[in-house]
Structure formats: C-alpha cells, structure tokens
Amino acid sequence: MFERYKVRIQAYCEESGIEVPVGFGRHAAARYAAIDEESSPPKLVATTWPTRKEVVNYLINLAAGKRTRILDFEDRCELSFDGKASLLRGGTF
C-alpha cells in the first residue's frame, strides 16, 4: 500500500524540481509529505506521515516558523496549517 506513495512522491518531486534526500528511500512512504521551501532548491522532508495529527505535530514542533508546503498524495491536494491544530484543504496538484 505505501509503495504507491513513494512512487507518486518521487515522480512529483522530479517533475517539480524538488530535491529528494537520500533518507527518503530508507522507509516506506505515507500519504502526507512536506516540502522545505526555504531550501534552494526546495527539498522533500525525508519523513512522511500517515495521519494529519502527525503532520500537525511536525509543523508545531520541528518546522515552526519555516516555510513548509504540505502535500496529500491520496487526494492530490495541498494542505495549509491553521496555526493551531488543523490542516485545511487547498488546491489540487
């Protein structure tokens, strides 16, 4: 099941000019992925998450104050963080 996310994420990153870190290939990929927009070029965060709650935890504790895009590879949409505890659905990709 998770293998399909890995293929989707890698293809999206390749098409979009997003760097994929070596560590991404070490674990099974999950539905939600983060892109560090402050890197040049933008860089995929090696960890992916199966639940929104885990993404929110990452945004609050590890990515606070950083420009980060969250992508849902199940629904093929971008998510935005409300700054509290929720992710809001954005445009499709």
mmCIF file with all atom_site columns, C-alpha atoms in Angstrom:
data_model
loop_
_atom_site.group_PDB
_atom_site.id
_atom_site.type_symbol
_atom_site.label_atom_id
_atom_site.label_alt_id
_atom_site.label_comp_id
_atom_site.label_asym_id
_atom_site.label_entity_id
_atom_site.label_seq_id
_atom_site.pdbx_PDB_ins_code
_atom_site.Cartn_x
_atom_site.Cartn_y
_atom_site.Cartn_z
_atom_site.occupancy
_atom_site.B_iso_or_equiv
_atom_site.pdbx_formal_charge
_atom_site.auth_seq_id
_atom_site.auth_comp_id
_atom_site.auth_asym_id
_atom_site.auth_atom_id
_atom_site.pdbx_PDB_model_num
ATOM 1  C CA . MET A 1 1  ? 0.000  0.000  0.000   1.00 0.00 ? 1  MET A CA 1
ATOM 2  C CA . PHE A 1 2  ? 2.654  2.542  0.996   1.00 0.00 ? 2  PHE A CA 1
ATOM 3  C CA . GLU A 1 3  ? 4.827  1.740  -2.026  1.00 0.00 ? 3  GLU A CA 1
ATOM 4  C CA . ARG A 1 4  ? 2.402  3.626  -4.267  1.00 0.00 ? 4  ARG A CA 1
ATOM 5  C CA . TYR A 1 5  ? 3.007  6.809  -2.268  1.00 0.00 ? 5  TYR A CA 1
ATOM 6  C CA . LYS A 1 6  ? 6.756  6.516  -2.690  1.00 0.00 ? 6  LYS A CA 1
ATOM 7  C CA . VAL A 1 7  ? 6.397  6.344  -6.476  1.00 0.00 ? 7  VAL A CA 1
ATOM 8  C CA . ARG A 1 8  ? 3.911  9.261  -6.547  1.00 0.00 ? 8  ARG A CA 1
ATOM 9  C CA . ILE A 1 9  ? 6.062  11.441 -4.308  1.00 0.00 ? 9  ILE A CA 1
ATOM 10 C CA . GLN A 1 10 ? 9.278  10.773 -6.234  1.00 0.00 ? 10 GLN A CA 1
ATOM 11 C CA . ALA A 1 11 ? 7.574  11.451 -9.585  1.00 0.00 ? 11 ALA A CA 1
ATOM 12 C CA . TYR A 1 12 ? 6.054  14.701 -8.306  1.00 0.00 ? 12 TYR A CA 1
ATOM 13 C CA . CYS A 1 13 ? 9.399  15.873 -6.927  1.00 0.00 ? 13 CYS A CA 1
ATOM 14 C CA . GLU A 1 14 ? 11.216 15.045 -10.146 1.00 0.00 ? 14 GLU A CA 1
ATOM 15 C CA . GLU A 1 15 ? 8.641  16.938 -12.240 1.00 0.00 ? 15 GLU A CA 1
ATOM 16 C CA . SER A 1 16 ? 8.664  19.927 -9.876  1.00 0.00 ? 16 SER A CA 1
ATOM 17 C CA . GLY A 1 17 ? 12.417 20.303 -9.367  1.00 0.00 ? 17 GLY A CA 1
ATOM 18 C CA . ILE A 1 18 ? 12.244 19.302 -5.702  1.00 0.00 ? 18 ILE A CA 1
ATOM 19 C CA . GLU A 1 19 ? 15.294 17.603 -4.242  1.00 0.00 ? 19 GLU A CA 1
ATOM 20 C CA . VAL A 1 20 ? 14.684 14.163 -2.720  1.00 0.00 ? 20 VAL A CA 1
ATOM 21 C CA . PRO A 1 21 ? 17.014 13.362 0.206   1.00 0.00 ? 21 PRO A CA 1
ATOM 22 C CA . VAL A 1 22 ? 18.802 10.017 0.391   1.00 0.00 ? 22 VAL A CA 1
ATOM 23 C CA . GLY A 1 23 ? 16.963 9.208  3.629   1.00 0.00 ? 23 GLY A CA 1
ATOM 24 C CA . PHE A 1 24 ? 13.614 9.172  1.828   1.00 0.00 ? 24 PHE A CA 1
ATOM 25 C CA . GLY A 1 25 ? 14.341 5.750  0.365   1.00 0.00 ? 25 GLY A CA 1
ATOM 26 C CA . ARG A 1 26 ? 15.061 4.149  3.741   1.00 0.00 ? 26 ARG A CA 1
ATOM 27 C CA . HIS A 1 27 ? 11.461 3.873  4.932   1.00 0.00 ? 27 HIS A CA 1
ATOM 28 C CA . ALA A 1 28 ? 8.036  3.222  3.471   1.00 0.00 ? 28 ALA A CA 1
ATOM 29 C CA . ALA A 1 29 ? 6.348  6.421  2.334   1.00 0.00 ? 29 ALA A CA 1
ATOM 30 C CA . ALA A 1 30 ? 2.983  7.545  3.699   1.00 0.00 ? 30 ALA A CA 1
ATOM 31 C CA . ARG A 1 31 ? 0.183  9.770  2.443   1.00 0.00 ? 31 ARG A CA 1
ATOM 32 C CA . TYR A 1 32 ? 1.373  13.191 3.669   1.00 0.00 ? 32 TYR A CA 1
ATOM 33 C CA . ALA A 1 33 ? 4.673  14.772 2.643   1.00 0.00 ? 33 ALA A CA 1
ATOM 34 C CA . ALA A 1 34 ? 6.346  18.077 3.493   1.00 0.00 ? 34 ALA A CA 1
ATOM 35 C CA . ILE A 1 35 ? 8.460  20.274 1.250   1.00 0.00 ? 35 ILE A CA 1
ATOM 36 C CA . ASP A 1 36 ? 11.013 22.602 2.847   1.00 0.00 ? 36 ASP A CA 1
ATOM 37 C CA . GLU A 1 37 ? 10.507 25.775 0.806   1.00 0.00 ? 37 GLU A CA 1
ATOM 38 C CA . GLU A 1 38 ? 13.464 27.535 2.445   1.00 0.00 ? 38 GLU A CA 1
ATOM 39 C CA . SER A 1 39 ? 15.996 25.202 0.808   1.00 0.00 ? 39 SER A CA 1
ATOM 40 C CA . SER A 1 40 ? 17.361 26.032 -2.603  1.00 0.00 ? 40 SER A CA 1
ATOM 41 C CA . PRO A 1 41 ? 16.155 24.092 -4.487  1.00 0.00 ? 41 PRO A CA 1
ATOM 42 C CA . PRO A 1 42 ? 13.117 23.146 -2.368  1.00 0.00 ? 42 PRO A CA 1
ATOM 43 C CA . LYS A 1 43 ? 13.712 19.854 -0.594  1.00 0.00 ? 43 LYS A CA 1
ATOM 44 C CA . LEU A 1 44 ? 11.427 16.998 0.385   1.00 0.00 ? 44 LEU A CA 1
ATOM 45 C CA . VAL A 1 45 ? 11.439 16.235 4.106   1.00 0.00 ? 45 VAL A CA 1
ATOM 46 C CA . ALA A 1 46 ? 12.656 12.621 4.372   1.00 0.00 ? 46 ALA A CA 1
ATOM 47 C CA . THR A 1 47 ? 9.856  11.603 6.746   1.00 0.00 ? 47 THR A CA 1
ATOM 48 C CA . THR A 1 48 ? 6.254  11.212 5.571   1.00 0.00 ? 48 THR A CA 1
ATOM 49 C CA . TRP A 1 49 ? 3.187  10.732 7.746   1.00 0.00 ? 49 TRP A CA 1
ATOM 50 C CA . PRO A 1 50 ? 0.042  8.583  7.590   1.00 0.00 ? 50 PRO A CA 1
ATOM 51 C CA . THR A 1 51 ? -2.176 10.939 9.650   1.00 0.00 ? 51 THR A CA 1
ATOM 52 C CA . ARG A 1 52 ? -2.939 14.648 9.790   1.00 0.00 ? 52 ARG A CA 1
ATOM 53 C CA . LYS A 1 53 ? -2.271 14.652 13.523  1.00 0.00 ? 53 LYS A CA 1
ATOM 54 C CA . GLU A 1 54 ? 1.345  13.605 12.929  1.00 0.00 ? 54 GLU A CA 1
ATOM 55 C CA . VAL A 1 55 ? 1.761  16.326 10.297  1.00 0.00 ? 55 VAL A CA 1
ATOM 56 C CA . VAL A 1 56 ? 0.444  18.960 12.702  1.00 0.00 ? 56 VAL A CA 1
ATOM 57 C CA . ASN A 1 57 ? 2.842  17.693 15.368  1.00 0.00 ? 57 ASN A CA 1
ATOM 58 C CA . TYR A 1 58 ? 5.748  18.068 12.908  1.00 0.00 ? 58 TYR A CA 1
ATOM 59 C CA . LEU A 1 59 ? 4.664  21.586 11.962  1.00 0.00 ? 59 LEU A CA 1
ATOM 60 C CA . ILE A 1 60 ? 4.331  22.692 15.576  1.00 0.00 ? 60 ILE A CA 1
ATOM 61 C CA . ASN A 1 61 ? 7.496  21.097 16.941  1.00 0.00 ? 61 ASN A CA 1
ATOM 62 C CA . LEU A 1 62 ? 10.031 20.828 14.126  1.00 0.00 ? 62 LEU A CA 1
ATOM 63 C CA . ALA A 1 63 ? 9.006  23.198 11.350  1.00 0.00 ? 63 ALA A CA 1
ATOM 64 C CA . ALA A 1 64 ? 7.738  26.118 13.427  1.00 0.00 ? 64 ALA A CA 1
ATOM 65 C CA . GLY A 1 65 ? 8.477  29.378 11.620  1.00 0.00 ? 65 GLY A CA 1
ATOM 66 C CA . LYS A 1 66 ? 9.704  27.664 8.449   1.00 0.00 ? 66 LYS A CA 1
ATOM 67 C CA . ARG A 1 67 ? 8.087  27.937 5.024   1.00 0.00 ? 67 ARG A CA 1
ATOM 68 C CA . THR A 1 68 ? 6.765  24.414 4.528   1.00 0.00 ? 68 THR A CA 1
ATOM 69 C CA . ARG A 1 69 ? 4.313  23.016 1.987   1.00 0.00 ? 69 ARG A CA 1
ATOM 70 C CA . ILE A 1 70 ? 2.236  20.004 2.955   1.00 0.00 ? 70 ILE A CA 1
ATOM 71 C CA . LEU A 1 71 ? 1.019  17.704 0.200   1.00 0.00 ? 71 LEU A CA 1
ATOM 72 C CA . ASP A 1 72 ? -1.613 14.976 0.446   1.00 0.00 ? 72 ASP A CA 1
ATOM 73 C CA . PHE A 1 73 ? -0.728 12.272 -2.078  1.00 0.00 ? 73 PHE A CA 1
ATOM 74 C CA . GLU A 1 74 ? -4.006 10.415 -1.569  1.00 0.00 ? 74 GLU A CA 1
ATOM 75 C CA . ASP A 1 75 ? -6.327 13.287 -2.515  1.00 0.00 ? 75 ASP A CA 1
ATOM 76 C CA . ARG A 1 76 ? -3.653 15.076 -4.603  1.00 0.00 ? 76 ARG A CA 1
ATOM 77 C CA . CYS A 1 77 ? -4.127 18.408 -2.841  1.00 0.00 ? 77 CYS A CA 1
ATOM 78 C CA . GLU A 1 78 ? -2.048 20.903 -0.932  1.00 0.00 ? 78 GLU A CA 1
ATOM 79 C CA . LEU A 1 79 ? -2.853 21.488 2.733   1.00 0.00 ? 79 LEU A CA 1
ATOM 80 C CA . SER A 1 80 ? -2.323 24.608 4.813   1.00 0.00 ? 80 SER A CA 1
ATOM 81 C CA . PHE A 1 81 ? -1.796 24.754 8.554   1.00 0.00 ? 81 PHE A CA 1
ATOM 82 C CA . ASP A 1 82 ? -4.187 26.990 10.504  1.00 0.00 ? 82 ASP A CA 1
ATOM 83 C CA . GLY A 1 83 ? -1.512 27.666 13.136  1.00 0.00 ? 83 GLY A CA 1
ATOM 84 C CA . LYS A 1 84 ? -3.337 25.720 15.834  1.00 0.00 ? 84 LYS A CA 1
ATOM 85 C CA . ALA A 1 85 ? -4.263 22.082 15.263  1.00 0.00 ? 85 ALA A CA 1
ATOM 86 C CA . SER A 1 86 ? -5.839 21.696 11.831  1.00 0.00 ? 86 SER A CA 1
ATOM 87 C CA . LEU A 1 87 ? -4.890 21.306 8.204   1.00 0.00 ? 87 LEU A CA 1
ATOM 88 C CA . LEU A 1 88 ? -7.107 22.997 5.648   1.00 0.00 ? 88 LEU A CA 1
ATOM 89 C CA . ARG A 1 89 ? -7.589 21.657 2.154   1.00 0.00 ? 89 ARG A CA 1
ATOM 90 C CA . GLY A 1 90 ? -6.148 23.800 -0.621  1.00 0.00 ? 90 GLY A CA 1
ATOM 91 C CA . GLY A 1 91 ? -5.737 23.489 -4.353  1.00 0.00 ? 91 GLY A CA 1
ATOM 92 C CA . THR A 1 92 ? -5.046 20.285 -6.233  1.00 0.00 ? 92 THR A CA 1
ATOM 93 C CA . PHE A 1 93 ? -1.766 19.324 -7.874  1.00 0.00 ? 93 PHE A CA 1
#
